[in-house]
Tab-separated table of C-alpha atoms in Angstrom:
chain	number	residue	atom	x	y	z
A	1	MET	CA	0.461	-0.401	0.600
A	2	SER	CA	1.523	3.550	-0.923
A	3	ASP	CA	2.466	6.365	2.094
A	4	SER	CA	-0.843	8.697	1.905
A	5	LYS	CA	1.663	11.636	2.031
A	6	PHE	CA	2.956	11.055	-0.992
A	7	ASP	CA	-0.440	10.364	-2.755
A	8	SER	CA	-1.957	13.985	-1.827
A	9	ILE	CA	0.728	15.573	-2.559
A	10	PRO	CA	-0.085	19.308	-4.640
A	11	LEU	CA	0.926	19.891	-7.689
A	12	GLU	CA	1.518	23.576	-7.038
A	13	TRP	CA	4.396	22.309	-4.329
A	14	VAL	CA	5.827	20.508	-6.773
A	15	ARG	CA	5.776	22.805	-9.473
A	16	ALA	CA	7.460	25.364	-7.555
A	17	PHE	CA	10.302	23.155	-6.459
A	18	GLU	CA	10.736	22.647	-9.988
A	19	THR	CA	10.889	26.401	-11.031
A	20	THR	CA	13.279	27.432	-7.851
A	21	ALA	CA	15.196	24.413	-8.307
A	22	ARG	CA	16.170	25.184	-12.453
A	23	LEU	CA	16.753	29.159	-11.875
A	24	GLY	CA	18.430	28.307	-8.391
A	25	SER	CA	15.933	31.220	-6.992
A	26	PHE	CA	13.190	32.031	-4.930
A	27	THR	CA	13.575	35.428	-6.229
A	28	ALA	CA	13.247	34.035	-9.597
A	29	ALA	CA	11.122	31.454	-9.280
A	30	ALA	CA	8.372	34.555	-8.491
A	31	ARG	CA	10.100	36.269	-10.851
A	32	GLU	CA	8.432	33.304	-13.420
A	33	THR	CA	5.481	31.434	-12.376
A	34	GLY	CA	3.842	35.531	-11.055
A	35	LEU	CA	3.956	34.346	-7.093
A	36	THR	CA	5.184	35.964	-4.281
A	37	GLN	CA	8.779	35.259	-3.181
A	38	PRO	CA	7.431	34.187	0.005
A	39	ALA	CA	4.676	32.439	-1.833
A	40	ILE	CA	7.563	30.518	-3.638
A	41	SER	CA	8.980	29.827	-0.471
A	42	GLN	CA	5.839	28.209	1.743
A	43	ARG	CA	4.791	25.997	-1.114
A	44	ILE	CA	8.192	24.509	-0.734
A	45	GLY	CA	8.242	24.207	2.771
A	46	ASN	CA	4.875	22.535	2.827
A	47	LEU	CA	6.516	20.419	0.796
A	48	GLU	CA	9.812	19.744	2.589
A	49	HIS	CA	7.720	18.800	5.495
A	50	GLN	CA	4.681	15.721	3.006
A	51	LEU	CA	8.481	15.064	2.186
A	52	GLY	CA	10.050	14.485	5.617
A	53	THR	CA	13.694	15.904	3.629
A	54	LYS	CA	14.798	18.957	2.271
A	55	LEU	CA	15.707	20.010	-0.742
A	56	PHE	CA	17.528	22.594	-0.533
A	57	VAL	CA	20.121	24.192	2.370
A	58	ARG	CA	19.472	28.138	2.697
A	59	LYS	CA	22.589	30.437	2.878
A	60	THR	CA	22.075	33.830	2.876
A	61	ARG	CA	22.658	35.116	-0.545
A	62	ALA	CA	21.468	31.831	-2.130
A	63	ILE	CA	20.618	28.414	-2.490
A	64	HIS	CA	21.708	24.802	-2.938
A	65	LEU	CA	19.530	21.846	-3.927
A	66	THR	CA	20.158	18.748	-1.265
A	67	THR	CA	21.769	15.134	-2.254
A	68	GLU	CA	17.749	14.483	-1.941
A	69	GLY	CA	16.479	17.385	-3.877
A	70	GLU	CA	19.002	16.492	-6.833
A	71	ALA	CA	18.131	13.156	-6.960
A	72	TRP	CA	14.540	13.890	-7.464
A	73	LEU	CA	14.862	17.171	-9.871
A	74	PRO	CA	15.225	15.092	-13.084
A	75	HIS	CA	12.418	12.795	-11.911
A	76	VAL	CA	10.024	15.436	-10.703
A	77	GLN	CA	11.134	17.329	-14.918
A	78	ALA	CA	9.833	14.072	-16.492
A	79	ALA	CA	6.922	14.265	-14.473
A	80	LEU	CA	6.131	17.635	-15.844
A	81	ASN	CA	7.138	16.836	-19.176
A	82	SER	CA	5.103	13.405	-19.685
A	83	LEU	CA	1.949	15.711	-18.060
A	84	ARG	CA	2.453	18.604	-20.680
A	85	ASP	CA	3.168	17.015	-23.400
A	86	SER	CA	0.198	14.061	-22.930
A	87	SER	CA	-2.210	17.147	-22.872
A	88	GLU	CA	-1.098	18.606	-25.298
A	89	ALA	CA	-1.668	14.867	-26.858
A	90	LEU	CA	-4.817	15.010	-25.345
A	91	PHE	CA	-6.202	18.523	-25.562
A	92	GLY	CA	-4.228	20.690	-27.864
A	93	ALA	CA	-5.682	19.265	-31.712
A	94	GLY	CA	-7.336	22.685	-31.687
A	95	ARG	CA	-4.396	25.070	-30.769
A	96	ASN	CA	-2.031	23.887	-34.195
A	97	LYS	CA	-2.507	27.521	-35.057
A	98	ILE	CA	0.419	29.897	-34.471
A	99	VAL	CA	-0.212	33.834	-35.020
A	100	ILE	CA	4.004	36.018	-34.993
A	101	SER	CA	4.330	39.404	-34.683
A	102	ALA	CA	7.508	41.340	-35.984
A	103	SER	CA	8.496	44.364	-38.321
A	104	SER	CA	7.612	44.271	-41.318
A	105	SER	CA	11.258	44.364	-41.759
A	106	ILE	CA	11.849	40.904	-40.029
A	107	VAL	CA	9.128	39.312	-42.407
A	108	GLN	CA	10.325	40.394	-45.249
A	109	HIS	CA	13.923	39.448	-45.121
A	110	TRP	CA	13.950	37.146	-42.042
A	111	ILE	CA	10.339	35.015	-42.301
A	112	THR	CA	10.056	34.515	-45.296
A	113	PRO	CA	12.775	32.751	-46.583
A	114	ARG	CA	12.340	29.813	-43.296
A	115	LEU	CA	8.675	29.633	-44.083
A	116	ALA	CA	8.855	26.300	-46.186
A	117	ASP	CA	10.726	24.989	-43.064
A	118	LEU	CA	8.930	26.479	-40.296
A	119	LEU	CA	5.366	25.409	-41.973
A	120	ALA	CA	7.395	21.852	-42.388
A	121	ALA	CA	8.426	21.028	-39.070
A	122	SER	CA	5.120	22.945	-37.663
A	123	GLY	CA	2.425	21.340	-39.590
A	124	ALA	CA	0.680	24.686	-38.166
A	125	GLU	CA	-1.899	26.792	-39.864
A	126	ILE	CA	0.841	30.827	-39.470
A	127	THR	CA	-0.627	33.792	-39.729
A	128	ILE	CA	1.225	37.132	-39.758
A	129	ASN	CA	1.108	40.671	-38.097
A	130	THR	CA	3.591	43.484	-38.391
A	131	MET	CA	3.628	45.711	-36.795
A	132	VAL	CA	6.499	48.769	-35.527
A	133	LEU	CA	9.068	47.905	-33.937
A	134	SER	CA	8.597	47.462	-30.295
A	135	GLY	CA	10.523	46.829	-27.117
A	136	ASP	CA	7.026	45.998	-24.820
A	137	ALA	CA	6.798	41.884	-25.491
A	138	ALA	CA	3.202	41.450	-23.240
A	139	GLU	CA	1.141	44.584	-25.096
A	140	GLU	CA	0.566	43.732	-28.786
A	141	ASP	CA	-1.701	39.804	-29.810
A	142	GLY	CA	-0.350	36.923	-31.455
A	143	THR	CA	1.085	33.848	-29.859
A	144	VAL	CA	4.239	34.368	-31.373
A	145	LYS	CA	6.214	37.890	-30.563
A	146	ILE	CA	9.389	39.589	-31.879
A	147	ARG	CA	11.336	41.922	-30.535
A	148	TYR	CA	14.663	43.777	-30.016
A	149	GLY	CA	15.966	44.034	-26.927
A	150	ALA	CA	18.291	41.515	-24.843
A	151	GLY	CA	16.703	38.870	-23.445
A	152	ASP	CA	15.020	40.111	-20.490
A	153	TRP	CA	11.302	39.180	-20.632
A	154	PRO	CA	10.769	36.536	-17.785
A	155	GLY	CA	8.379	33.411	-17.565
A	156	LEU	CA	8.510	33.234	-21.715
A	157	TYR	CA	9.501	30.886	-24.364
A	158	LYS	CA	13.044	32.163	-25.994
A	159	ALA	CA	15.328	32.539	-28.249
A	160	PRO	CA	17.789	34.767	-30.753
A	161	LEU	CA	16.742	34.856	-33.864
A	162	PHE	CA	21.139	36.136	-34.500
A	163	GLU	CA	24.327	36.687	-33.289
A	164	GLU	CA	23.319	41.329	-34.814
A	165	ARG	CA	26.208	42.581	-35.917
A	166	ILE	CA	26.334	46.033	-37.111
A	167	ALA	CA	28.137	47.416	-40.285
A	168	PRO	CA	27.610	50.640	-42.294
A	169	MET	CA	26.439	49.838	-45.877
A	170	VAL	CA	25.515	51.254	-49.369
A	171	ALA	CA	24.840	50.978	-52.569
A	172	PRO	CA	27.209	51.042	-54.846
A	173	ALA	CA	26.013	53.822	-57.133
A	174	LEU	CA	25.736	55.926	-55.071
A	175	LEU	CA	29.618	54.771	-53.567
A	176	HIS	CA	30.992	55.611	-56.993
A	177	THR	CA	30.161	59.702	-56.553
A	178	THR	CA	32.673	60.127	-54.225
A	179	LYS	CA	36.376	59.501	-53.062
A	180	ASP	CA	35.087	58.623	-49.326
A	181	TRP	CA	31.499	57.370	-48.068
A	182	ARG	CA	31.837	59.707	-45.025
A	183	ASP	CA	31.006	63.176	-47.443
A	184	LEU	CA	27.469	60.698	-48.497
A	185	PRO	CA	24.893	61.937	-46.449
A	186	ARG	CA	23.392	59.167	-43.381
A	187	LEU	CA	20.305	57.386	-42.949
A	188	SER	CA	19.049	56.877	-39.985
A	189	VAL	CA	16.310	54.641	-37.983
A	190	SER	CA	14.402	55.454	-34.953
A	191	GLY	CA	13.743	53.259	-32.108
A	192	PRO	CA	16.292	51.388	-29.663
A	193	ARG	CA	18.362	50.108	-32.640
A	194	PRO	CA	22.711	50.993	-32.534
A	195	SER	CA	22.550	54.790	-34.258
A	196	TRP	CA	25.466	56.884	-35.392
A	197	ARG	CA	26.465	57.772	-32.633
A	198	ASN	CA	26.769	54.046	-31.170
A	199	TRP	CA	29.063	53.757	-34.522
A	200	ARG	CA	31.580	56.486	-33.761
A	201	GLU	CA	31.400	55.871	-30.199
A	202	PHE	CA	32.294	52.268	-31.263
A	203	THR	CA	35.389	53.013	-34.906
A	204	GLY	CA	36.512	56.276	-32.788
A	205	GLN	CA	35.956	57.372	-36.853
A	206	PRO	CA	33.992	60.798	-37.646
A	207	THR	CA	30.715	59.482	-39.049
A	208	THR	CA	28.849	61.042	-42.523
A	209	SER	CA	27.683	64.099	-42.806
A	210	PRO	CA	24.055	64.903	-40.701
A	211	THR	CA	21.279	62.666	-41.352
A	212	ALA	CA	19.388	63.699	-44.931
A	213	LEU	CA	16.468	60.974	-43.478
A	214	ARG	CA	15.325	59.477	-40.636
A	215	TYR	CA	12.895	56.498	-40.748
A	216	ASP	CA	10.339	54.527	-38.365
A	217	THR	CA	11.101	51.379	-39.121
A	218	PHE	CA	14.275	49.938	-40.619
A	219	ALA	CA	12.616	47.919	-43.759
A	220	SER	CA	11.536	51.985	-44.295
A	221	ALA	CA	15.206	52.899	-44.063
A	222	LEU	CA	16.209	49.794	-46.031
A	223	ALA	CA	13.583	51.187	-49.554
A	224	ALA	CA	16.192	54.516	-49.220
A	225	ALA	CA	19.733	52.548	-48.824
A	226	ARG	CA	18.094	50.208	-51.983
A	227	ALA	CA	17.127	53.513	-54.166
A	228	GLY	CA	20.614	55.402	-53.622
A	229	LEU	CA	19.199	58.538	-51.001
A	230	GLY	CA	22.194	57.912	-48.456
A	231	VAL	CA	24.524	55.426	-45.972
A	232	LEU	CA	22.865	52.907	-43.942
A	233	LEU	CA	24.256	51.591	-40.353
A	234	GLY	CA	22.835	47.698	-40.932
A	235	SER	CA	22.399	44.668	-39.464
A	236	LEU	CA	24.411	42.615	-40.994
A	237	PRO	CA	22.498	39.579	-40.991
A	238	LEU	CA	19.026	40.673	-41.779
A	239	CYS	CA	20.778	43.198	-45.080
A	240	GLN	CA	23.286	39.842	-45.956
A	241	THR	CA	20.806	38.858	-49.103
A	242	ASP	CA	21.226	42.122	-50.832
A	243	LEU	CA	25.230	41.914	-49.939
A	244	ASP	CA	24.987	39.038	-51.594
A	245	SER	CA	23.446	40.308	-54.388
A	246	GLY	CA	25.384	43.150	-54.835
A	247	VAL	CA	21.949	45.931	-54.418
A	248	LEU	CA	23.703	47.610	-51.622
A	249	ALA	CA	27.607	47.169	-50.092
A	250	ARG	CA	29.554	47.432	-47.350
A	251	VAL	CA	31.901	50.472	-46.882
A	252	GLY	CA	34.760	49.598	-44.687
A	253	GLU	CA	36.022	46.927	-42.874
A	254	ALA	CA	34.899	47.218	-39.200
A	255	VAL	CA	31.545	45.852	-38.020
A	256	MET	CA	30.140	46.713	-34.626
A	257	PRO	CA	28.579	43.350	-32.291
A	258	HIS	CA	25.778	44.756	-29.840
A	259	HIS	CA	24.571	42.978	-27.059
A	260	GLU	CA	21.281	43.599	-28.048
A	261	SER	CA	19.314	41.371	-30.935
A	262	TYR	CA	16.157	40.764	-32.786
A	263	TRP	CA	14.502	38.105	-29.683
A	264	LEU	CA	12.105	34.798	-30.548
A	265	LEU	CA	9.028	34.891	-28.090
A	266	ALA	CA	5.902	32.945	-26.504
A	267	SER	CA	4.009	32.667	-24.658
A	268	LYS	CA	4.445	29.429	-22.379
A	269	GLU	CA	0.605	29.257	-21.894
A	270	ARG	CA	-0.443	30.280	-25.272
A	271	ILE	CA	1.479	27.504	-27.380
A	272	SER	CA	3.179	23.763	-26.922
A	273	ARG	CA	6.720	23.120	-26.686
A	274	ARG	CA	6.608	20.974	-29.434
A	275	GLN	CA	5.214	24.391	-31.364
A	276	TRP	CA	7.822	26.269	-29.672
A	277	GLU	CA	11.109	23.582	-31.126
A	278	ALA	CA	9.586	23.869	-34.432
A	279	LEU	CA	9.544	27.625	-34.630
A	280	ARG	CA	13.331	27.566	-32.650
A	281	THR	CA	14.712	25.666	-34.735
A	282	SER	CA	13.577	27.145	-38.296
A	283	LEU	CA	13.889	30.560	-37.336
A	284	THR	CA	16.995	30.959	-35.243
A	285	ARG	CA	20.904	30.177	-36.344
């Protein structure tokens, strides 16, 4: 006969243990689950009392799994994954729809070339909504969002699309009109991306003449660069096709890395793990 104390362990206590063990912090677990830190601590304390053993060693500024906690964790994670997978298999058939919210430049230059792979991997009905770039990952509709930032969005599936690298680029015809590309007009994009001031600070070199045109989207600024209206400080991964085809040309050898990039984000409540893996493998590199 099984021990009744093990038959009545609340799932919310087990989830609190798994989240805390995975993240290594009561505070981080509270942030991911939307609970308070005392609530997480209380649930784990209740769990330890019911199990009759300590799962964590608590220190002033850190916590660590005990030997028992470390041994139990993989079994807990396997059980929770099995519960999620079976729920998706039994009740998730109608959920195989993915709505992606992204800027027009990301849709055109990153998602579309990879869309066939995503369709094959996910088998989902996919809707794509374009939007003006925002750092807010929670406000707009969409099961999947692509946003520019440092990846500090808690409680979401997340993965960077690529490692951001920035360099100036220009239409070759415009480049032929001057001996020094810095004499050409400068194109700028509003928003969170690196600016010409950042480029000057990175290289220690003067930039081009003052901004001639400023755009609110990267797609519009890229179209202006293609039309020969000025020099664009562009994302190398996003503009690789234009560079390979000769529509645009790099100027100089310097490349500026950036700690922020485009991130693939999805709510764990609105998308299955299988869908997330299809998205991650198809859209990131």
